[in-house]
Short mmCIF file of N, CA and C in Angstrom, two decimals:
data_model
loop_
_atom_site.label_atom_id
_atom_site.label_comp_id
_atom_site.label_asym_id
_atom_site.label_seq_id
_atom_site.Cartn_x
_atom_site.Cartn_y
_atom_site.Cartn_z
N UNK S 24 11.05 -29.55 -11.51
CA UNK S 24 11.35 -28.21 -12.37
C UNK S 24 10.41 -27.19 -12.18
N UNK S 25 10.87 -26.25 -11.97
CA UNK S 25 10.25 -24.72 -11.75
C UNK S 25 10.51 -24.03 -13.15
N UNK S 26 9.41 -23.54 -13.49
CA UNK S 26 9.42 -22.47 -14.40
C UNK S 26 8.99 -21.28 -14.31
N UNK S 27 9.52 -20.17 -14.70
CA UNK S 27 9.41 -18.88 -14.13
C UNK S 27 8.87 -18.02 -15.29
N UNK S 28 8.19 -16.95 -15.35
CA UNK S 28 7.97 -16.14 -16.31
C UNK S 28 7.67 -14.64 -15.81
N UNK S 29 8.21 -13.70 -16.10
CA UNK S 29 8.24 -12.22 -15.61
C UNK S 29 7.34 -11.67 -16.85
N UNK S 30 6.78 -10.42 -16.17
CA UNK S 30 5.97 -9.51 -17.04
C UNK S 30 5.80 -8.22 -16.21
N UNK S 31 5.30 -7.26 -16.73
CA UNK S 31 5.08 -5.93 -16.32
C UNK S 31 6.24 -4.89 -16.63
N UNK S 32 7.33 -5.20 -17.17
CA UNK S 32 8.39 -4.08 -17.78
C UNK S 32 7.84 -3.30 -18.54
N UNK S 33 8.39 -2.29 -18.78
CA UNK S 33 8.10 -1.30 -19.78
C UNK S 33 9.15 0.03 -19.52
N UNK S 34 8.39 1.32 -20.10
CA UNK S 34 9.15 2.26 -19.89
C UNK S 34 8.36 3.35 -19.14
N UNK S 35 9.15 3.92 -18.45
CA UNK S 35 8.37 5.32 -17.48
C UNK S 35 9.47 6.26 -17.16
N UNK S 36 8.75 7.33 -16.93
CA UNK S 36 9.93 8.45 -16.49
C UNK S 36 10.32 8.39 -15.15
N UNK S 37 11.39 8.91 -14.89
CA UNK S 37 11.97 9.14 -13.54
C UNK S 37 11.05 9.39 -12.58
N UNK S 38 10.89 8.93 -11.47
CA UNK S 38 9.84 9.15 -10.31
C UNK S 38 8.46 8.43 -10.54
N UNK S 39 8.29 7.69 -11.62
CA UNK S 39 7.08 6.81 -11.80
C UNK S 39 7.36 5.42 -10.99
N UNK S 40 6.53 4.85 -11.39
CA UNK S 40 6.27 3.59 -10.52
C UNK S 40 5.84 2.28 -11.63
N UNK S 41 6.32 0.99 -11.20
CA UNK S 41 6.06 0.05 -12.18
C UNK S 41 5.85 -1.29 -10.99
N UNK S 42 4.98 -2.20 -11.45
CA UNK S 42 4.96 -3.17 -10.96
C UNK S 42 5.37 -4.64 -11.75
N UNK S 43 6.37 -5.32 -11.25
CA UNK S 43 6.64 -6.67 -12.19
C UNK S 43 6.00 -7.80 -11.31
N UNK S 44 5.68 -8.71 -12.28
CA UNK S 44 5.15 -10.12 -11.70
C UNK S 44 5.92 -11.16 -12.21
N UNK S 45 5.80 -12.23 -11.38
CA UNK S 45 6.70 -13.51 -11.87
C UNK S 45 5.98 -14.55 -11.46
N UNK S 46 5.18 -15.26 -12.66
CA UNK S 46 4.61 -16.46 -12.23
C UNK S 46 5.48 -17.74 -12.29
N UNK S 47 5.26 -18.21 -11.24
CA UNK S 47 6.20 -19.53 -11.02
C UNK S 47 5.35 -20.73 -10.80
N UNK S 48 5.87 -21.85 -11.43
CA UNK S 48 4.94 -23.17 -11.64
C UNK S 48 6.00 -24.26 -11.15
N UNK S 49 5.57 -25.21 -10.36
CA UNK S 49 6.31 -26.38 -9.95
C UNK S 49 5.63 -27.02 -9.14
N UNK S 50 6.34 -28.12 -8.24
CA UNK S 50 5.42 -28.74 -7.26
C UNK S 50 4.87 -27.97 -6.36
N UNK S 51 3.51 -28.43 -6.10
CA UNK S 51 2.77 -27.53 -5.44
C UNK S 51 2.94 -27.57 -3.96
N UNK S 52 3.61 -28.70 -3.36
CA UNK S 52 3.59 -28.90 -1.88
C UNK S 52 4.85 -28.37 -1.26
N UNK S 53 5.34 -27.23 -2.01
CA UNK S 53 6.45 -26.50 -1.34
C UNK S 53 6.46 -25.08 -1.80
N UNK S 54 7.25 -24.53 -0.83
CA UNK S 54 7.58 -22.97 -1.12
C UNK S 54 8.87 -23.20 -1.85
N UNK S 55 9.25 -21.73 -2.08
CA UNK S 55 10.77 -21.53 -2.59
C UNK S 55 11.17 -20.39 -2.17
N UNK S 56 12.61 -20.12 -2.24
CA UNK S 56 13.23 -19.08 -2.06
C UNK S 56 13.24 -18.12 -3.42
N UNK S 57 12.66 -16.91 -3.46
CA UNK S 57 12.48 -16.21 -4.65
C UNK S 57 13.09 -15.04 -4.53
N UNK S 58 13.82 -14.43 -5.71
CA UNK S 58 14.47 -13.22 -5.65
C UNK S 58 14.44 -12.64 -7.16
N UNK S 59 14.55 -11.33 -6.98
CA UNK S 59 14.76 -10.50 -8.36
C UNK S 59 16.07 -10.13 -8.66
N UNK S 60 16.30 -10.21 -9.63
CA UNK S 60 17.86 -9.76 -10.07
C UNK S 60 17.78 -8.71 -11.27
N UNK S 61 18.63 -8.06 -11.35
CA UNK S 61 18.49 -7.13 -12.68
C UNK S 61 20.12 -7.01 -13.20
N UNK S 62 20.04 -6.65 -14.46
CA UNK S 62 21.22 -6.64 -15.06
C UNK S 62 21.02 -5.49 -16.21
N UNK S 63 22.11 -4.49 -16.27
CA UNK S 63 22.14 -3.35 -17.30
C UNK S 63 23.29 -3.93 -18.19
N UNK S 64 23.13 -3.46 -19.40
CA UNK S 64 24.44 -3.70 -20.20
C UNK S 64 25.65 -3.45 -19.73
N UNK S 65 26.53 -4.37 -19.89
CA UNK S 65 28.15 -4.35 -19.72
C UNK S 65 28.31 -4.24 -18.11
N UNK S 66 27.15 -4.67 -17.26
CA UNK S 66 27.24 -4.64 -15.79
C UNK S 66 26.87 -6.00 -15.30
N UNK S 67 27.35 -6.46 -14.13
CA UNK S 67 27.23 -7.86 -13.46
C UNK S 67 25.62 -7.86 -13.38
N UNK S 68 25.20 -8.93 -13.07
CA UNK S 68 23.79 -9.37 -12.45
C UNK S 68 23.86 -8.87 -11.38
N UNK S 69 22.80 -7.99 -10.54
CA UNK S 69 22.74 -7.55 -9.23
C UNK S 69 21.41 -8.12 -8.77
N UNK S 70 21.42 -8.53 -7.22
CA UNK S 70 20.25 -8.95 -6.72
C UNK S 70 19.59 -7.84 -6.10
N UNK S 71 18.40 -7.55 -6.30
CA UNK S 71 17.43 -6.39 -5.91
C UNK S 71 16.85 -6.49 -4.68
N UNK S 72 15.95 -7.63 -4.57
CA UNK S 72 15.12 -7.92 -3.51
C UNK S 72 14.87 -9.59 -3.51
N UNK S 73 14.74 -10.21 -2.39
CA UNK S 73 14.43 -11.68 -2.08
C UNK S 73 13.52 -11.82 -1.06
N UNK S 74 12.84 -12.76 -1.08
CA UNK S 74 11.83 -13.20 -0.28
C UNK S 74 12.14 -14.81 0.28
N UNK S 75 12.43 -15.25 1.44
CA UNK S 75 12.61 -16.39 1.78
C UNK S 75 11.52 -17.41 2.11
N UNK S 76 11.53 -18.54 2.32
CA UNK S 76 10.56 -19.41 2.35
C UNK S 76 9.53 -19.12 3.70
N UNK S 77 10.11 -18.65 4.77
CA UNK S 77 9.07 -18.21 5.88
C UNK S 77 8.98 -16.77 5.78
N UNK S 78 9.09 -15.87 4.64
CA UNK S 78 8.75 -14.60 4.39
C UNK S 78 9.72 -13.73 4.84
N UNK S 79 11.00 -13.99 5.14
CA UNK S 79 12.02 -13.13 5.52
C UNK S 79 12.22 -12.34 4.02
N UNK S 80 12.61 -11.00 4.10
CA UNK S 80 12.82 -10.10 2.95
C UNK S 80 14.34 -9.65 3.15
N UNK S 81 14.64 -9.38 1.99
CA UNK S 81 16.23 -9.01 2.04
C UNK S 81 16.12 -7.90 0.66
N UNK S 82 16.81 -6.63 0.81
CA UNK S 82 16.82 -5.67 -0.23
C UNK S 82 18.23 -5.34 -0.31
N UNK S 83 18.29 -4.79 -1.52
CA UNK S 83 19.79 -4.08 -1.93
C UNK S 83 19.76 -2.68 -1.46
N UNK S 84 20.67 -2.23 -0.82
CA UNK S 84 21.00 -0.77 -0.39
C UNK S 84 20.36 0.29 -1.46
N UNK S 85 20.53 -0.19 -2.68
CA UNK S 85 20.09 0.79 -3.99
C UNK S 85 18.82 0.99 -4.03
N UNK S 86 17.94 -0.05 -3.42
CA UNK S 86 16.47 -0.04 -3.71
C UNK S 86 15.60 0.13 -2.43
N UNK S 87 16.30 -0.09 -1.20
CA UNK S 87 15.70 -0.17 -0.03
C UNK S 87 14.89 0.81 0.19
N UNK S 88 13.57 1.00 0.56
CA UNK S 88 12.44 2.18 0.70
C UNK S 88 11.77 2.35 -0.49
N UNK S 89 12.29 1.95 -1.57
CA UNK S 89 11.73 2.17 -2.95
C UNK S 89 10.78 0.97 -3.55
N UNK S 90 11.58 -0.07 -3.07
CA UNK S 90 11.12 -1.28 -4.18
C UNK S 90 10.53 -2.18 -2.73
N UNK S 91 9.33 -2.85 -3.35
CA UNK S 91 8.63 -3.98 -1.98
C UNK S 91 8.52 -5.16 -2.88
N UNK S 92 9.19 -6.37 -2.27
CA UNK S 92 8.79 -7.63 -2.80
C UNK S 92 7.67 -8.05 -2.10
N UNK S 93 6.73 -9.12 -2.80
CA UNK S 93 5.76 -9.87 -2.18
C UNK S 93 5.32 -11.00 -3.15
N UNK S 94 4.43 -11.79 -2.35
CA UNK S 94 4.19 -12.90 -3.14
C UNK S 94 2.72 -13.36 -2.72
N UNK S 95 2.06 -13.94 -3.80
CA UNK S 95 0.64 -14.33 -3.76
C UNK S 95 0.92 -15.90 -3.88
N UNK S 96 0.69 -16.66 -3.01
CA UNK S 96 0.74 -18.02 -2.89
C UNK S 96 -0.62 -18.80 -3.67
N UNK S 97 -1.59 -18.18 -3.58
CA UNK S 97 -2.81 -18.49 -4.36
C UNK S 97 -2.72 -18.54 -5.66
N UNK S 98 -2.00 -17.32 -6.18
CA UNK S 98 -1.72 -17.32 -7.69
C UNK S 98 -0.34 -17.69 -8.07
N UNK S 99 0.52 -18.13 -7.17
CA UNK S 99 1.77 -18.47 -7.61
C UNK S 99 2.58 -17.35 -8.17
N UNK S 100 2.61 -16.29 -7.67
CA UNK S 100 3.17 -15.03 -8.62
C UNK S 100 3.70 -14.26 -7.46
N UNK S 101 5.04 -13.91 -8.02
CA UNK S 101 5.94 -13.04 -7.19
C UNK S 101 5.79 -11.75 -7.56
N UNK S 102 5.91 -10.64 -6.80
CA UNK S 102 5.85 -9.22 -7.14
C UNK S 102 6.99 -8.51 -6.81
N UNK S 103 7.10 -7.41 -7.71
CA UNK S 103 8.33 -6.22 -7.27
C UNK S 103 7.71 -5.00 -7.61
N UNK S 104 7.15 -4.35 -6.61
CA UNK S 104 6.63 -2.91 -6.52
C UNK S 104 7.72 -1.83 -6.72
N UNK S 105 7.95 -1.15 -7.71
CA UNK S 105 8.90 -0.35 -7.88
C UNK S 105 8.35 1.25 -7.68
N UNK S 106 8.79 1.92 -7.04
CA UNK S 106 8.23 3.44 -6.77
C UNK S 106 9.71 4.28 -7.11
N UNK S 107 9.30 5.47 -7.29
CA UNK S 107 10.44 6.54 -7.28
C UNK S 107 11.61 6.11 -8.09
N UNK S 108 11.09 5.47 -9.19
CA UNK S 108 12.22 4.84 -10.21
C UNK S 108 13.24 5.84 -10.68
N UNK S 109 14.51 5.71 -10.87
CA UNK S 109 15.43 6.52 -11.17
C UNK S 109 16.03 6.02 -12.63
N UNK S 110 16.89 6.74 -13.15
CA UNK S 110 17.57 6.10 -14.58
C UNK S 110 18.37 4.96 -14.16
N UNK S 111 18.92 5.13 -13.18
CA UNK S 111 19.94 3.90 -12.80
C UNK S 111 19.34 2.50 -12.53
N UNK S 112 17.73 2.61 -12.46
CA UNK S 112 17.00 1.38 -12.50
C UNK S 112 16.95 0.67 -13.56
N UNK S 113 17.39 1.36 -14.73
CA UNK S 113 16.99 0.70 -15.98
C UNK S 113 18.13 -0.54 -16.27
N UNK S 114 17.34 -1.69 -16.59
CA UNK S 114 18.03 -2.88 -16.61
C UNK S 114 16.84 -4.11 -17.09
N UNK S 115 17.48 -5.11 -17.38
CA UNK S 115 16.67 -6.31 -17.44
C UNK S 115 16.33 -6.75 -16.30
N UNK S 116 15.04 -7.24 -15.81
CA UNK S 116 15.00 -7.80 -14.53
C UNK S 116 14.54 -9.31 -14.72
N UNK S 117 15.05 -9.97 -13.66
CA UNK S 117 14.89 -11.35 -13.87
C UNK S 117 14.24 -11.85 -12.27
N UNK S 118 13.56 -12.79 -12.21
CA UNK S 118 13.27 -13.71 -11.19
C UNK S 118 13.92 -14.88 -11.22
N UNK S 119 14.40 -15.32 -10.10
CA UNK S 119 14.90 -16.43 -9.99
C UNK S 119 14.41 -17.30 -8.57
N UNK S 120 14.74 -18.57 -8.55
CA UNK S 120 14.06 -19.29 -7.35
C UNK S 120 15.16 -20.52 -6.96
N UNK S 121 15.23 -20.72 -5.75
CA UNK S 121 15.95 -21.71 -5.24
C UNK S 121 15.18 -22.58 -4.39
N UNK S 122 15.42 -23.85 -4.05
CA UNK S 122 14.76 -24.62 -3.04
C UNK S 122 14.23 -23.95 -1.70
N UNK S 123 15.23 -23.37 -0.95
CA UNK S 123 15.09 -23.05 0.33
C UNK S 123 16.19 -21.78 0.52
N UNK S 124 15.67 -21.00 1.54
CA UNK S 124 16.57 -20.22 2.05
C UNK S 124 15.77 -19.48 3.24
N UNK S 125 16.58 -18.77 4.30
CA UNK S 125 15.84 -18.27 5.28
C UNK S 125 16.12 -16.68 4.70
N UNK S 126 17.26 -16.01 4.67
CA UNK S 126 17.64 -14.71 4.32
C UNK S 126 18.27 -14.84 2.80
N UNK S 127 17.39 -14.69 1.84
CA UNK S 127 17.92 -14.66 0.31
C UNK S 127 18.81 -14.03 0.08
N UNK S 128 20.09 -14.59 -0.15
CA UNK S 128 21.34 -14.15 -0.70
C UNK S 128 21.09 -13.37 -2.14
N UNK S 129 21.42 -11.91 -2.04
CA UNK S 129 21.61 -11.41 -3.07
C UNK S 129 22.90 -11.12 -3.94
N UNK S 130 23.96 -11.54 -3.40
CA UNK S 130 25.06 -11.46 -4.13
C UNK S 130 25.76 -12.92 -4.83
N UNK S 131 24.73 -13.82 -4.59
CA UNK S 131 25.08 -15.04 -5.15
C UNK S 131 23.94 -15.65 -6.14
N UNK S 132 24.26 -15.08 -7.46
CA UNK S 132 23.29 -15.53 -8.46
C UNK S 132 23.55 -16.97 -8.57
N UNK S 133 24.60 -17.69 -8.50
CA UNK S 133 24.76 -18.90 -8.86
C UNK S 133 24.00 -19.96 -7.66
N UNK S 134 23.28 -19.20 -6.45
CA UNK S 134 22.71 -19.95 -5.64
C UNK S 134 21.33 -20.27 -6.20
N UNK S 135 20.90 -19.78 -7.13
CA UNK S 135 19.43 -20.03 -7.46
C UNK S 135 19.24 -20.86 -8.77
N UNK S 136 18.57 -21.96 -8.77
CA UNK S 136 18.47 -23.04 -9.71
C UNK S 136 17.59 -22.64 -10.83
N UNK S 137 16.74 -21.80 -10.74
CA UNK S 137 15.74 -21.53 -11.93
C UNK S 137 15.38 -20.02 -12.33
N UNK S 138 15.43 -19.68 -13.41
CA UNK S 138 15.68 -18.20 -13.85
C UNK S 138 14.29 -18.01 -15.06
N UNK S 139 13.77 -16.96 -14.92
CA UNK S 139 12.91 -16.52 -15.99
C UNK S 139 13.51 -15.96 -17.05
N UNK S 140 13.23 -15.81 -18.26
CA UNK S 140 13.69 -14.90 -19.22
C UNK S 140 14.06 -13.48 -19.20
N UNK S 141 13.48 -13.02 -18.43
CA UNK S 141 13.51 -11.39 -17.68
C UNK S 141 12.54 -10.48 -18.61
N UNK S 142 12.22 -9.47 -17.94
CA UNK S 142 11.37 -8.38 -18.70
C UNK S 142 12.35 -6.88 -18.58
N UNK S 143 12.18 -6.15 -19.46
CA UNK S 143 12.98 -5.11 -19.42
C UNK S 143 12.47 -3.76 -19.05
N UNK S 144 12.93 -3.03 -17.78
CA UNK S 144 12.67 -1.92 -17.61
C UNK S 144 13.32 -0.66 -17.81
N UNK S 145 12.98 0.31 -18.24
CA UNK S 145 13.67 1.52 -18.97
C UNK S 145 12.90 2.92 -18.18
N UNK S 146 13.87 3.44 -17.36
CA UNK S 146 13.31 4.63 -16.90
C UNK S 146 14.11 5.94 -17.51
N UNK S 147 13.25 6.95 -18.03
CA UNK S 147 13.86 7.92 -18.83
C UNK S 147 13.97 9.25 -17.95
N UNK S 148 14.72 10.15 -18.08
CA UNK S 148 14.79 11.52 -17.26
C UNK S 148 14.17 12.38 -18.02
#
């Protein structure tokens, strides 16, 4: 069983930055496929950035060049560095995990077995 817990959300003005963290716990003898999703009210959940077991990354076009996903294995923590934030980045952000992937699929939320409760990001203009 893998447990995930996000933090780092908040309110920021457009153009600002935030760093989200996701602490994950589970069997320590394996790595995981880790992804950040987001969901705004009345919209579908959208994959934002993913990190495969071998370090391969994948980004949504809407955030490429502005967001960076990374992982600190010593701390069992996944990060999402978000720069040049826009109002349209406002959403609840979730981290999710699956057992294994090479290039993390961002369009298949049902590919991920474990989810955190989410952290809210609000970007104001």
